[in-house]
XYZ file of C-alpha atoms in Angstrom:
712
model
C -80.162 -33.558 -16.885
C -77.575 -36.034 -18.014
C -76.725 -36.116 -21.679
C -77.369 -39.236 -23.746
C -74.629 -41.800 -23.439
C -73.280 -40.191 -20.304
C -74.061 -41.409 -16.839
C -72.912 -39.213 -13.934
C -71.988 -41.228 -10.867
C -72.935 -40.019 -7.468
C -70.235 -39.876 -4.830
C -71.760 -42.857 -3.031
C -71.754 -44.792 -6.284
C -68.060 -44.058 -6.812
C -67.108 -45.309 -3.385
C -69.260 -48.405 -3.756
C -67.863 -49.169 -7.194
C -64.265 -48.671 -6.060
C -64.789 -50.969 -3.100
C -66.263 -53.716 -5.267
C -63.787 -53.420 -8.163
C -61.139 -56.074 -8.431
C -57.553 -54.829 -7.802
C -55.625 -53.559 -10.810
C -53.137 -55.876 -12.433
C -49.609 -55.762 -11.001
C -47.226 -53.300 -12.665
C -44.750 -54.646 -15.217
C -41.357 -55.699 -13.844
C -39.116 -52.686 -13.125
C -36.037 -52.581 -15.315
C -32.662 -51.484 -13.848
C -32.104 -47.732 -14.136
C -28.858 -46.031 -15.181
C -27.546 -43.197 -13.055
C -28.610 -40.571 -15.596
C -32.141 -41.974 -15.554
C -32.228 -41.890 -11.764
C -30.901 -38.357 -11.569
C -32.672 -37.018 -14.627
C -31.339 -34.794 -17.375
C -32.156 -31.561 -15.560
C -30.423 -32.607 -12.355
C -27.377 -33.869 -14.249
C -27.221 -30.543 -16.087
C -27.513 -28.633 -12.799
C -24.736 -30.647 -11.175
C -22.453 -30.413 -14.215
C -23.037 -26.854 -15.340
C -23.216 -25.623 -11.750
C -19.814 -27.126 -11.019
C -18.389 -25.535 -14.179
C -19.897 -22.163 -13.227
C -18.475 -22.337 -9.707
C -15.082 -23.380 -11.070
C -15.069 -20.443 -13.492
C -16.059 -17.999 -10.753
C -13.445 -19.315 -8.343
C -10.846 -19.358 -11.103
C -11.507 -15.713 -11.909
C -11.427 -14.806 -8.214
C -8.081 -16.625 -7.937
C -6.887 -14.480 -10.829
C -7.962 -11.300 -9.000
C -6.467 -12.331 -5.664
C -3.283 -13.803 -7.127
C -2.623 -10.838 -9.399
C -3.139 -8.473 -6.467
C -0.613 -10.404 -4.375
C 1.883 -10.456 -7.243
C 1.403 -6.742 -7.842
C 1.996 -5.926 -4.182
C 4.993 -8.204 -3.675
C 6.704 -8.234 -7.071
C 5.359 -5.144 -8.815
C 4.094 -6.948 -11.929
C 0.558 -7.825 -12.943
C -1.572 -8.634 -16.017
C -2.862 -5.661 -17.955
C -6.456 -6.930 -17.703
C -6.222 -7.020 -13.912
C -4.894 -3.456 -13.784
C -7.699 -2.217 -16.031
C -10.253 -3.698 -13.632
C -8.484 -2.255 -10.583
C -7.841 1.176 -12.124
C -11.481 1.502 -13.252
C -12.576 0.552 -9.714
C -14.486 -2.449 -11.014
C -12.873 -4.907 -8.627
C -15.705 -5.041 -6.098
C -18.339 -5.171 -8.816
C -16.518 -8.085 -10.438
C -16.331 -9.927 -7.127
C -20.055 -9.335 -6.609
C -20.873 -10.797 -10.032
C -18.731 -13.859 -9.317
C -20.481 -14.217 -5.969
C -23.884 -14.097 -7.662
C -22.774 -16.851 -10.023
C -21.599 -18.951 -7.084
C -24.820 -18.394 -5.146
C -27.033 -19.262 -8.119
C -25.046 -22.408 -8.939
C -24.878 -23.645 -5.339
C -28.585 -22.923 -4.794
C -29.483 -24.972 -7.869
C -27.246 -27.836 -6.759
C -28.729 -27.740 -3.293
C -32.120 -28.271 -4.944
C -30.734 -31.522 -6.367
C -29.262 -32.285 -2.963
C -32.705 -31.891 -1.360
C -34.331 -34.193 -3.921
C -31.596 -36.798 -3.423
C -31.856 -36.699 0.373
C -35.663 -36.850 0.178
C -35.400 -40.031 -1.896
C -32.896 -41.521 0.563
C -35.104 -40.749 3.531
C -38.223 -42.158 1.855
C -36.578 -45.399 0.781
C -34.139 -46.036 3.645
C -35.727 -44.576 6.777
C -39.250 -43.388 6.228
C -41.047 -40.287 7.360
C -44.019 -39.470 9.560
C -47.232 -40.009 7.664
C -48.088 -36.323 7.851
C -44.835 -35.436 5.988
C -45.127 -38.088 3.277
C -46.697 -35.969 0.482
C -44.238 -33.087 0.905
C -41.114 -35.263 1.060
C -42.285 -37.229 -1.956
C -42.879 -34.086 -4.008
C -39.481 -32.641 -3.054
C -37.950 -35.344 -5.247
C -39.266 -33.565 -8.309
C -39.395 -29.932 -7.145
C -35.686 -29.223 -6.451
C -36.757 -26.868 -3.710
C -33.645 -26.861 -1.510
C -32.624 -28.406 1.809
C -34.683 -26.013 3.896
C -37.849 -27.778 2.678
C -36.723 -30.900 4.576
C -36.371 -29.045 7.879
C -39.915 -29.825 9.084
C -39.422 -33.529 8.528
C -36.233 -33.416 10.601
C -38.133 -31.675 13.397
C -40.928 -34.251 13.330
C -38.389 -37.121 13.374
C -35.829 -35.635 15.740
C -35.945 -38.639 18.040
C -35.574 -41.190 15.241
C -32.041 -42.526 15.413
C -32.024 -43.907 11.865
C -32.690 -40.451 10.487
C -29.810 -38.836 12.390
C -27.134 -39.092 9.631
C -29.508 -37.541 7.111
C -30.537 -34.910 9.617
C -26.907 -33.924 10.069
C -26.470 -33.637 6.292
C -29.568 -31.476 6.005
C -28.704 -29.184 8.923
C -25.140 -28.668 7.686
C -26.455 -28.040 4.155
C -28.930 -25.428 5.404
C -26.299 -23.604 7.463
C -23.753 -23.778 4.656
C -26.328 -22.505 2.136
C -27.108 -19.617 4.460
C -23.411 -18.736 4.748
C -22.936 -18.924 0.976
C -25.577 -16.215 0.563
C -22.993 -13.847 2.048
C -20.200 -14.845 -0.346
C -19.763 -11.308 -1.629
C -19.773 -9.815 1.863
C -17.208 -12.350 3.041
C -14.894 -11.851 0.055
C -14.902 -8.068 0.409
C -13.388 -8.429 3.881
C -10.080 -9.139 2.117
C -10.187 -5.750 0.372
C -8.110 -2.770 1.339
C -6.336 0.118 -0.336
C -2.968 -0.833 -1.795
C -0.384 0.810 -3.993
C 0.398 -0.794 -7.322
C 2.767 0.512 -9.951
C 1.352 1.627 -13.268
C 3.218 0.506 -16.393
C 5.885 2.881 -17.681
C 4.888 5.370 -20.313
C 6.999 7.891 -22.266
C 6.042 11.405 -21.190
C 7.574 14.788 -22.115
C 8.872 16.495 -19.010
C 10.234 19.995 -18.367
C 13.708 20.040 -16.872
C 15.425 23.383 -17.564
C 15.318 26.980 -18.742
C 16.369 28.216 -22.175
C 15.465 31.899 -21.764
C 18.881 33.592 -21.823
C 17.352 37.011 -21.368
C 15.703 35.933 -18.168
C 18.854 34.441 -16.673
C 21.471 36.575 -18.348
C 24.567 37.986 -16.676
C 22.892 41.295 -15.932
C 19.862 39.722 -14.279
C 19.535 39.079 -10.557
C 18.127 35.563 -10.667
C 17.170 35.563 -7.015
C 15.868 39.115 -6.827
C 13.311 39.346 -4.053
C 14.121 35.882 -2.798
C 16.487 34.794 -0.038
C 16.225 31.072 0.615
C 18.368 31.438 3.733
C 15.554 33.443 5.315
C 12.664 31.323 4.007
C 11.503 27.784 4.688
C 10.098 25.161 2.324
C 6.534 23.943 2.716
C 7.979 20.457 2.904
C 11.248 18.722 2.166
C 10.897 16.804 -1.119
C 12.178 13.264 -1.514
C 15.262 13.121 -3.661
C 17.425 10.472 -5.294
C 20.863 9.727 -3.910
C 23.975 7.816 -4.853
C 26.504 7.720 -2.034
C 29.845 6.161 -1.249
C 31.418 5.950 2.192
C 33.243 8.998 3.447
C 36.659 9.175 5.044
C 38.440 10.893 7.891
C 42.038 12.091 8.157
C 44.160 13.605 10.893
C 42.826 17.109 10.212
C 39.934 16.665 7.771
C 36.636 14.874 7.245
C 35.066 14.008 3.906
C 31.396 13.042 3.514
C 32.360 10.939 0.489
C 30.981 10.986 -3.017
C 27.324 12.022 -2.693
C 25.174 12.703 -5.746
C 21.661 13.981 -5.102
C 19.075 14.210 -7.862
C 15.991 16.415 -7.740
C 12.997 14.828 -9.428
C 11.142 17.117 -11.883
C 7.719 16.725 -10.274
C 6.298 19.738 -8.502
C 3.425 17.973 -6.759
C 4.271 16.082 -3.603
C 1.735 13.379 -4.500
C 3.584 12.676 -7.760
C 6.937 12.314 -6.013
C 5.411 10.068 -3.397
C 3.750 7.839 -5.989
C 6.829 7.619 -8.213
C 8.613 4.251 -8.218
C 10.924 4.287 -11.238
C 12.173 7.217 -13.272
C 14.486 7.502 -16.257
C 14.895 10.872 -17.887
C 16.287 14.381 -17.386
C 17.138 15.125 -13.783
C 18.981 17.914 -12.000
C 21.845 16.317 -10.078
C 24.051 18.095 -7.573
C 27.317 16.890 -6.090
C 26.605 17.152 -2.355
C 30.069 16.147 -1.184
C 31.452 18.374 1.592
C 35.016 18.415 2.909
C 35.871 20.152 6.176
C 39.442 20.734 7.341
C 41.263 22.128 10.367
C 42.745 25.378 9.033
C 45.957 27.041 10.109
C 45.134 30.484 11.479
C 47.576 33.354 11.972
C 47.612 37.101 12.599
C 44.429 36.782 14.613
C 42.928 39.933 16.051
C 39.478 40.822 17.318
C 37.982 44.245 16.846
C 35.961 44.770 20.026
C 35.441 48.479 19.368
C 33.104 47.797 16.467
C 29.332 47.574 17.018
C 29.756 43.802 17.091
C 33.082 42.008 17.677
C 34.783 41.036 14.414
C 37.652 38.613 13.870
C 40.400 39.399 11.406
C 42.938 36.718 10.489
C 44.873 34.938 7.797
C 44.099 31.307 7.120
C 45.871 28.492 5.323
C 44.286 25.233 4.159
C 47.267 23.754 2.293
C 48.475 20.206 2.959
C 45.174 19.114 4.431
C 42.955 17.167 1.988
C 44.390 15.684 -1.260
C 41.441 16.910 -3.376
C 41.848 20.566 -2.392
C 43.851 22.669 -4.826
C 44.281 26.445 -5.255
C 41.999 28.177 -7.698
C 43.667 29.420 -10.897
C 45.530 32.687 -10.597
C 43.341 35.601 -11.440
C 40.119 33.552 -11.241
C 37.085 35.413 -10.046
C 36.556 35.120 -6.327
C 40.172 34.330 -5.365
C 41.169 36.188 -2.189
C 44.765 37.386 -2.170
C 46.472 36.488 1.082
C 43.496 34.391 2.230
C 42.363 36.911 4.831
C 39.086 36.889 6.699
C 36.894 39.498 8.279
C 33.923 37.847 9.989
C 31.460 38.937 12.653
C 31.636 36.841 15.823
C 28.377 35.104 16.887
C 28.448 36.151 20.531
C 26.199 34.569 23.135
C 24.008 37.672 23.202
C 22.063 36.184 20.287
C 21.860 32.575 21.446
C 20.015 30.785 24.213
C 22.693 29.350 26.459
C 22.396 25.666 27.128
C 20.210 25.084 24.066
C 22.079 26.623 21.149
C 25.708 26.824 20.181
C 27.100 30.245 19.311
C 27.757 29.221 15.717
C 27.960 31.102 12.442
C 29.018 30.601 8.840
C 31.323 33.053 7.108
C 31.523 32.902 3.310
C 35.025 33.150 1.833
C 34.387 33.253 -1.905
C 36.252 30.843 -4.197
C 39.953 30.553 -3.300
C 39.917 26.751 -3.636
C 38.864 24.030 -6.060
C 37.459 20.784 -4.680
C 38.395 18.111 -7.201
C 36.886 14.684 -7.851
C 33.351 15.916 -8.421
C 30.614 14.492 -10.616
C 32.163 16.319 -13.561
C 35.314 18.403 -14.127
C 35.211 21.874 -12.635
C 34.861 24.736 -15.103
C 38.063 26.369 -16.338
C 36.341 29.458 -17.627
C 36.745 32.121 -14.953
C 33.691 33.985 -16.254
C 31.409 31.136 -15.156
C 30.253 31.277 -11.566
C 28.590 27.872 -11.458
C 30.891 25.025 -10.584
C 33.393 26.995 -8.503
C 34.015 25.626 -5.060
C 32.330 27.468 -2.229
C 34.566 28.018 0.827
C 33.207 28.816 4.283
C 34.545 29.281 7.780
C 32.421 27.796 10.525
C 32.810 29.635 13.840
C 31.799 28.371 17.259
C 32.027 30.953 20.040
C 31.410 31.267 23.773
C 30.963 34.540 25.643
C 28.817 37.611 25.178
C 29.880 41.058 23.970
C 30.712 42.296 27.443
C 32.895 39.249 28.151
C 34.687 39.629 24.834
C 35.475 43.285 25.470
C 36.705 42.666 29.019
C 38.766 39.599 28.053
C 40.553 41.369 25.194
C 41.011 44.774 26.789
C 44.350 46.565 26.954
C 45.884 44.714 23.980
C 45.115 41.157 25.097
C 44.889 38.602 22.304
C 43.393 35.169 21.808
C 45.766 32.321 22.464
C 45.815 28.885 20.768
C 44.459 26.048 22.909
C 43.975 22.316 22.453
C 40.456 21.389 21.387
C 38.537 18.190 22.021
C 37.140 18.590 18.509
C 39.789 17.353 16.046
C 38.582 19.456 13.093
C 38.561 22.753 14.912
C 41.364 25.235 15.444
C 40.743 26.662 18.921
C 41.603 29.899 20.703
C 40.630 31.243 24.129
C 41.163 34.064 26.550
C 39.667 34.229 30.026
C 35.878 33.741 29.662
C 35.710 33.605 25.866
C 36.704 31.006 23.281
C 36.711 30.672 19.507
C 36.757 27.501 17.385
C 37.164 27.565 13.614
C 36.812 24.904 10.915
C 36.792 25.411 7.157
C 34.431 23.587 4.763
C 34.320 23.295 0.969
C 31.381 22.548 -1.287
C 31.338 22.226 -5.085
C 27.784 21.200 -6.097
C 28.298 21.391 -9.901
C 24.524 21.234 -10.552
C 23.670 20.072 -14.050
C 20.982 18.184 -15.948
C 21.638 14.535 -16.709
C 19.692 11.647 -18.154
C 19.588 9.489 -15.046
C 17.633 6.659 -13.479
C 16.248 6.434 -9.972
C 13.993 3.918 -8.286
C 12.448 2.919 -5.003
C 10.818 -0.342 -3.960
C 8.366 1.098 -1.469
C 5.970 4.036 -1.456
C 7.213 7.052 0.428
C 6.437 10.627 1.248
C 8.111 13.977 1.472
C 9.762 14.840 4.733
C 8.446 17.240 7.327
C 9.911 19.095 10.242
C 8.271 18.288 13.544
C 7.541 20.703 16.348
C 7.000 20.112 20.034
C 4.521 22.561 21.514
C 5.432 21.278 24.959
C 9.125 22.158 24.690
C 8.777 24.913 22.126
C 11.473 23.443 19.862
C 11.596 21.811 16.447
C 11.991 18.054 16.202
C 14.457 17.382 13.385
C 14.954 13.637 13.975
C 13.050 12.335 10.948
C 14.379 15.051 8.684
C 17.986 14.492 9.757
C 17.533 10.770 9.170
C 16.362 11.463 5.621
C 19.412 13.617 4.908
C 21.819 11.169 6.543
C 22.622 13.645 9.323
C 22.383 11.318 12.318
C 25.826 9.736 12.432
C 24.395 6.347 11.400
C 25.169 4.745 8.066
C 21.848 3.997 6.373
C 20.987 3.134 2.780
C 18.843 5.515 0.707
C 15.953 3.055 0.989
C 16.231 3.006 4.783
C 16.059 6.791 4.769
C 13.010 6.934 2.492
C 14.924 8.158 -0.572
C 15.157 7.080 -4.179
C 18.218 5.124 -5.191
C 20.083 7.080 -7.855
C 21.735 4.608 -10.229
C 25.349 5.442 -10.930
C 26.890 5.452 -14.412
C 30.515 5.090 -15.459
C 30.630 8.446 -17.261
C 28.344 11.150 -15.949
C 29.656 13.726 -18.412
C 28.381 11.613 -21.304
C 24.903 11.569 -19.687
C 24.476 15.341 -19.622
C 21.515 16.671 -21.550
C 23.690 19.078 -23.513
C 25.653 16.071 -24.797
C 22.703 13.767 -25.495
C 20.129 16.284 -26.721
C 22.241 19.365 -27.461
C 20.051 21.226 -24.986
C 21.764 23.387 -22.395
C 20.053 24.934 -19.380
C 21.102 28.013 -17.492
C 23.389 27.061 -14.563
C 22.015 29.292 -11.829
C 21.291 27.036 -8.832
C 24.782 27.134 -7.376
C 24.473 30.807 -6.466
C 21.908 30.048 -3.804
C 24.562 28.706 -1.397
C 27.148 31.365 -2.167
C 26.485 34.306 0.087
C 29.009 36.865 -1.178
C 27.082 40.124 -1.229
C 29.843 42.093 0.491
C 31.770 44.396 -1.833
C 34.781 44.739 0.489
C 37.708 42.484 -0.367
C 38.391 39.897 2.289
C 35.114 40.502 4.084
C 32.880 37.439 4.160
C 29.132 37.458 4.594
C 28.233 36.012 7.971
C 25.122 34.019 8.830
C 24.298 33.216 12.441
C 22.713 29.818 13.024
C 20.065 31.466 15.110
C 16.818 33.057 14.010
C 16.725 35.720 16.712
C 19.844 37.671 15.810
C 19.879 40.969 13.861
C 18.203 40.584 10.441
C 21.356 40.974 8.351
C 22.881 37.873 9.974
C 19.744 35.855 10.559
C 18.481 32.728 8.845
C 15.069 31.100 8.971
C 14.325 29.430 12.287
C 13.809 26.038 10.649
C 17.257 26.141 9.026
C 18.753 27.215 12.348
C 17.075 24.336 14.196
C 18.351 21.780 11.667
C 21.912 23.105 11.844
C 21.966 23.394 15.627
C 20.578 19.916 16.311
C 22.770 18.264 13.674
C 25.907 19.863 15.078
C 24.994 18.937 18.626
C 24.038 15.333 17.768
C 26.908 14.512 15.395
C 29.663 17.112 16.025
C 30.201 16.775 12.269
C 30.292 20.131 10.440
C 30.532 18.445 7.012
C 27.271 16.512 7.448
C 25.634 19.591 8.943
C 26.460 21.878 6.031
C 25.713 19.158 3.488
C 22.174 18.994 4.859
C 21.715 22.769 4.869
C 23.067 23.294 1.378
C 20.974 20.464 -0.096
C 17.846 22.042 1.381
C 18.726 25.437 -0.106
C 19.375 23.925 -3.548
C 16.073 22.053 -3.393
C 14.206 25.219 -2.506
C 15.659 27.065 -5.513
C 15.056 24.122 -7.870
C 11.374 23.671 -7.005
C 10.816 27.414 -6.808
C 11.772 27.811 -10.486
C 10.346 24.469 -11.688
C 7.050 25.921 -13.056
C 9.124 28.211 -15.317
C 11.153 25.433 -16.938
C 10.480 25.431 -20.668
C 13.051 22.939 -21.932
C 11.484 19.489 -22.343
C 12.587 15.978 -23.187
C 11.021 12.520 -23.003
C 11.140 10.663 -19.698
C 9.964 7.189 -18.757
C 8.504 6.637 -15.338
C 5.949 4.594 -13.504
C 3.953 5.589 -10.497
C 2.234 3.719 -7.726
C -1.488 4.341 -7.692
C -3.803 3.532 -4.835
C -6.441 0.972 -5.745
C -8.921 -0.994 -3.679
C -7.939 -4.624 -4.195
C -7.651 -7.859 -2.212
C -4.763 -7.584 0.239
C -5.258 -10.878 2.080
C -6.472 -14.431 1.640
C -8.428 -15.089 4.857
C -11.908 -14.330 3.511
C -11.134 -16.092 0.234
C -10.128 -19.185 2.228
C -13.421 -19.043 4.138
C -15.392 -19.071 0.878
C -13.306 -21.970 -0.427
C -14.041 -23.812 2.803
C -17.780 -23.237 2.406
C -17.637 -24.484 -1.176
C -15.670 -27.551 -0.086
C -18.419 -28.352 2.426
C -21.029 -27.753 -0.267
C -19.428 -30.177 -2.718
C -18.799 -32.727 0.012
C -22.491 -32.690 0.924
C -23.685 -32.878 -2.676
C -21.249 -35.622 -3.704
C -21.975 -37.658 -0.567
C -25.735 -37.406 -1.092
C -25.506 -38.317 -4.802
C -23.248 -41.319 -4.116
C -25.627 -42.590 -1.425
C -28.581 -41.994 -3.701
C -27.083 -43.939 -6.596
C -25.964 -46.820 -4.405
C -28.800 -47.104 -1.869
C -32.021 -46.253 -3.680
C -33.939 -48.243 -6.293
C -37.385 -46.711 -6.639
C -36.831 -42.996 -7.088
C -36.455 -41.266 -10.437
C -35.795 -37.611 -9.650
C -37.833 -34.998 -11.418
C -40.755 -37.343 -12.191
C -43.892 -35.822 -10.698
C -46.261 -38.710 -11.566
C -43.981 -41.120 -9.780
C -43.870 -38.860 -6.743
C -47.682 -38.765 -6.612
C -48.273 -42.411 -7.520
C -45.960 -43.810 -4.860
C -47.866 -41.955 -2.163
C -51.060 -43.826 -3.110
C -51.232 -47.149 -1.273
C -53.476 -49.248 0.960
C -51.728 -47.792 4.032
C -52.416 -44.233 2.945
C -55.877 -44.722 1.363
C -57.793 -43.349 4.347
C -55.536 -40.298 4.623
C -55.620 -39.652 0.885
C -59.412 -39.950 0.830
C -59.796 -37.580 3.776
C -57.262 -35.146 2.361
C -59.074 -34.679 -0.932
C -61.361 -32.013 0.559
C -59.379 -30.929 3.674
C -56.539 -28.617 4.465
C -53.170 -29.919 5.635
C -53.945 -28.688 9.105
C -57.218 -30.603 9.212
C -55.578 -33.758 7.861
C -52.822 -33.620 10.461
C -55.385 -33.129 13.247
C -57.323 -36.165 12.001
C -54.160 -38.266 11.849
C -53.237 -37.202 15.352
C -56.673 -38.147 16.657
C -56.406 -41.586 15.023
C -52.822 -42.203 16.163
C -51.539 -42.277 12.624
C -48.889 -39.627 13.330
C -47.117 -42.115 15.570
C -46.340 -44.330 12.586
C -43.755 -44.012 9.845
C -44.106 -44.431 6.113
C -41.460 -45.275 3.587
C -41.414 -46.106 -0.097
C -40.868 -49.786 -0.748
C -42.083 -52.605 -2.982
C -45.249 -54.183 -1.680
C -45.129 -57.984 -1.424
C -48.911 -58.146 -1.711
C -49.331 -56.097 -4.885
C -45.803 -55.994 -6.263
C -46.221 -52.240 -6.509
C -43.760 -49.589 -5.303
C -45.760 -47.588 -2.827
C -45.869 -45.920 0.577
C -45.892 -48.581 3.254
C -46.243 -48.307 7.017
C -43.142 -49.662 8.740
C -43.677 -48.839 12.437
C -46.194 -47.444 14.909
C -45.164 -46.292 18.363
C -48.308 -47.283 20.316
C -47.589 -50.982 20.211
C -48.991 -51.840 16.786
C -46.254 -53.042 14.458
C -46.781 -53.199 10.730
C -45.244 -55.642 8.368
C -44.359 -54.638 4.849
C -47.813 -55.549 3.436
C -49.560 -54.079 6.459
C -53.242 -53.425 6.527
C -55.017 -50.190 6.925
C -53.386 -47.421 8.872
């Protein structure tokens, strides 16, 4: 029952009343709209704040990429960037920036969709079946994908083609922007960057006098000549060009510093170092000695050469040791075992040995003055004879039988004094080494990451490959800089003596390293300890096979005994230094920086792709907004009542009435049956009513509609 004062209309009454009612009065005149009224506050905020957000994200990404490039190429970078990289937050930061970009572009594309929907409705029109959706898009900010169906339904409409292109490009670009993070991470790779320098206490020497006293055998149980290092550590080097005379060769001033880092990874990561460092003078001088009173004892178990040698008037920096100094050999006589071919593989190895001669000579011009105190072993020049022999024991005995002696012969090797008899020959050169190892406050640096050196081995040929190692030690005959050889550059100073730790810190370490290259175990005066450069000889003359391979290949490739022995002696000193390094208890502050591996952008290709996608995005949005502001008059974005009201018109009355109780599918089927789907609807001002409304503009089956057309 109806309540008093209320009369409920039946559906038939409503239709009859609506058909008989007079039309509503025309709407008031439309006032001109400003651009902010047309776009709406929300859309203006989205466009403005979205652009700011994208700019901030791109700016921060530029900071990450640019700092990474500067760190890799110039070695400097902002502290904030390094904190992000070191904490491994770089990818997370890029992901967050990508999220910000995706959110901002998605919101702006919602405005883009509303703008394009308004343009299509006012300038081109849409199929009747798409009218409600396209009208509502103007206030929903749903994105360009919501316009895709309208493009499909109007694919053959030429006037819609420019807008269709905009929409398709926007959809594809929006899809690509969803993968911003994935794209940007394609620029990432592991790279080495240098950490800022920090002062760190570092151990560099030994203060325990009892441990390294005069009565202690420092190297007890250890013979570095018969052992091999695990690897060959990188070292720092300062070198000047060598020189060659008529009967001598000089490697030139060569200072080699051993870095106080036991771990290979630390040495490899190190870029700059300033602090205590063990430095050895690696200069070697070899001369052509004068030999006299030569005889060979072939009756002994192994042939032995006895002779007197003279090195005077050869190299200007060679001077006799002080009279009475420990190690001086009166008469300069030698007694050395001959390295006969019985112990060498003919055709692959030279019959070469090294015979230690004690300390009859001083090599001047070193990194610091030689010691004058005869009680000190360290700092005295080490003198060695290098022998090169052909012939086995049988050939030596037969060639020198019945009082025969070796006779001097001319040698093709300028540094060697040569003798021969029948099937045997003997070549002799004499080399001097004064390493003067001491601790200095020194600086070393390298511009590129490196690694310790290794000795190769060919399983096919069964021999060691020393090429890379010889290159590192400068034992190839080519003049290369320390950087080209993978070394640190040791920075020279004008006064090395003033840089010693005992001068700067009043801290003195025990000078024991020099003894490792001085093989003088023989107690017989004039008898030198002999080492064969072959690992398969009797144990008392043998050396480790790796040392033998390095010596043999260096001699054969360069024919330079000075470079050969310089390489061997540096390796032996390194082995002793790093062997005792864990026991160093004398410390001082050092400053160094190390390269650390971080995962950072190492290229710009992916970043450029993202910038390109954003350029397309802004081009689409700006183009659509400019067209909207200049070519539309009846659309106020974000206004839902306007979107609904403009759909209601005489041309759409039948469809609207039928659609009130039907699904979209049923409405579209009805429109198809009535031919309505062949027409197009656009928003325009009706001449008949003066109202802005949906108006039929064209129908494909021959019926053409004017602006105030009748029923659809």
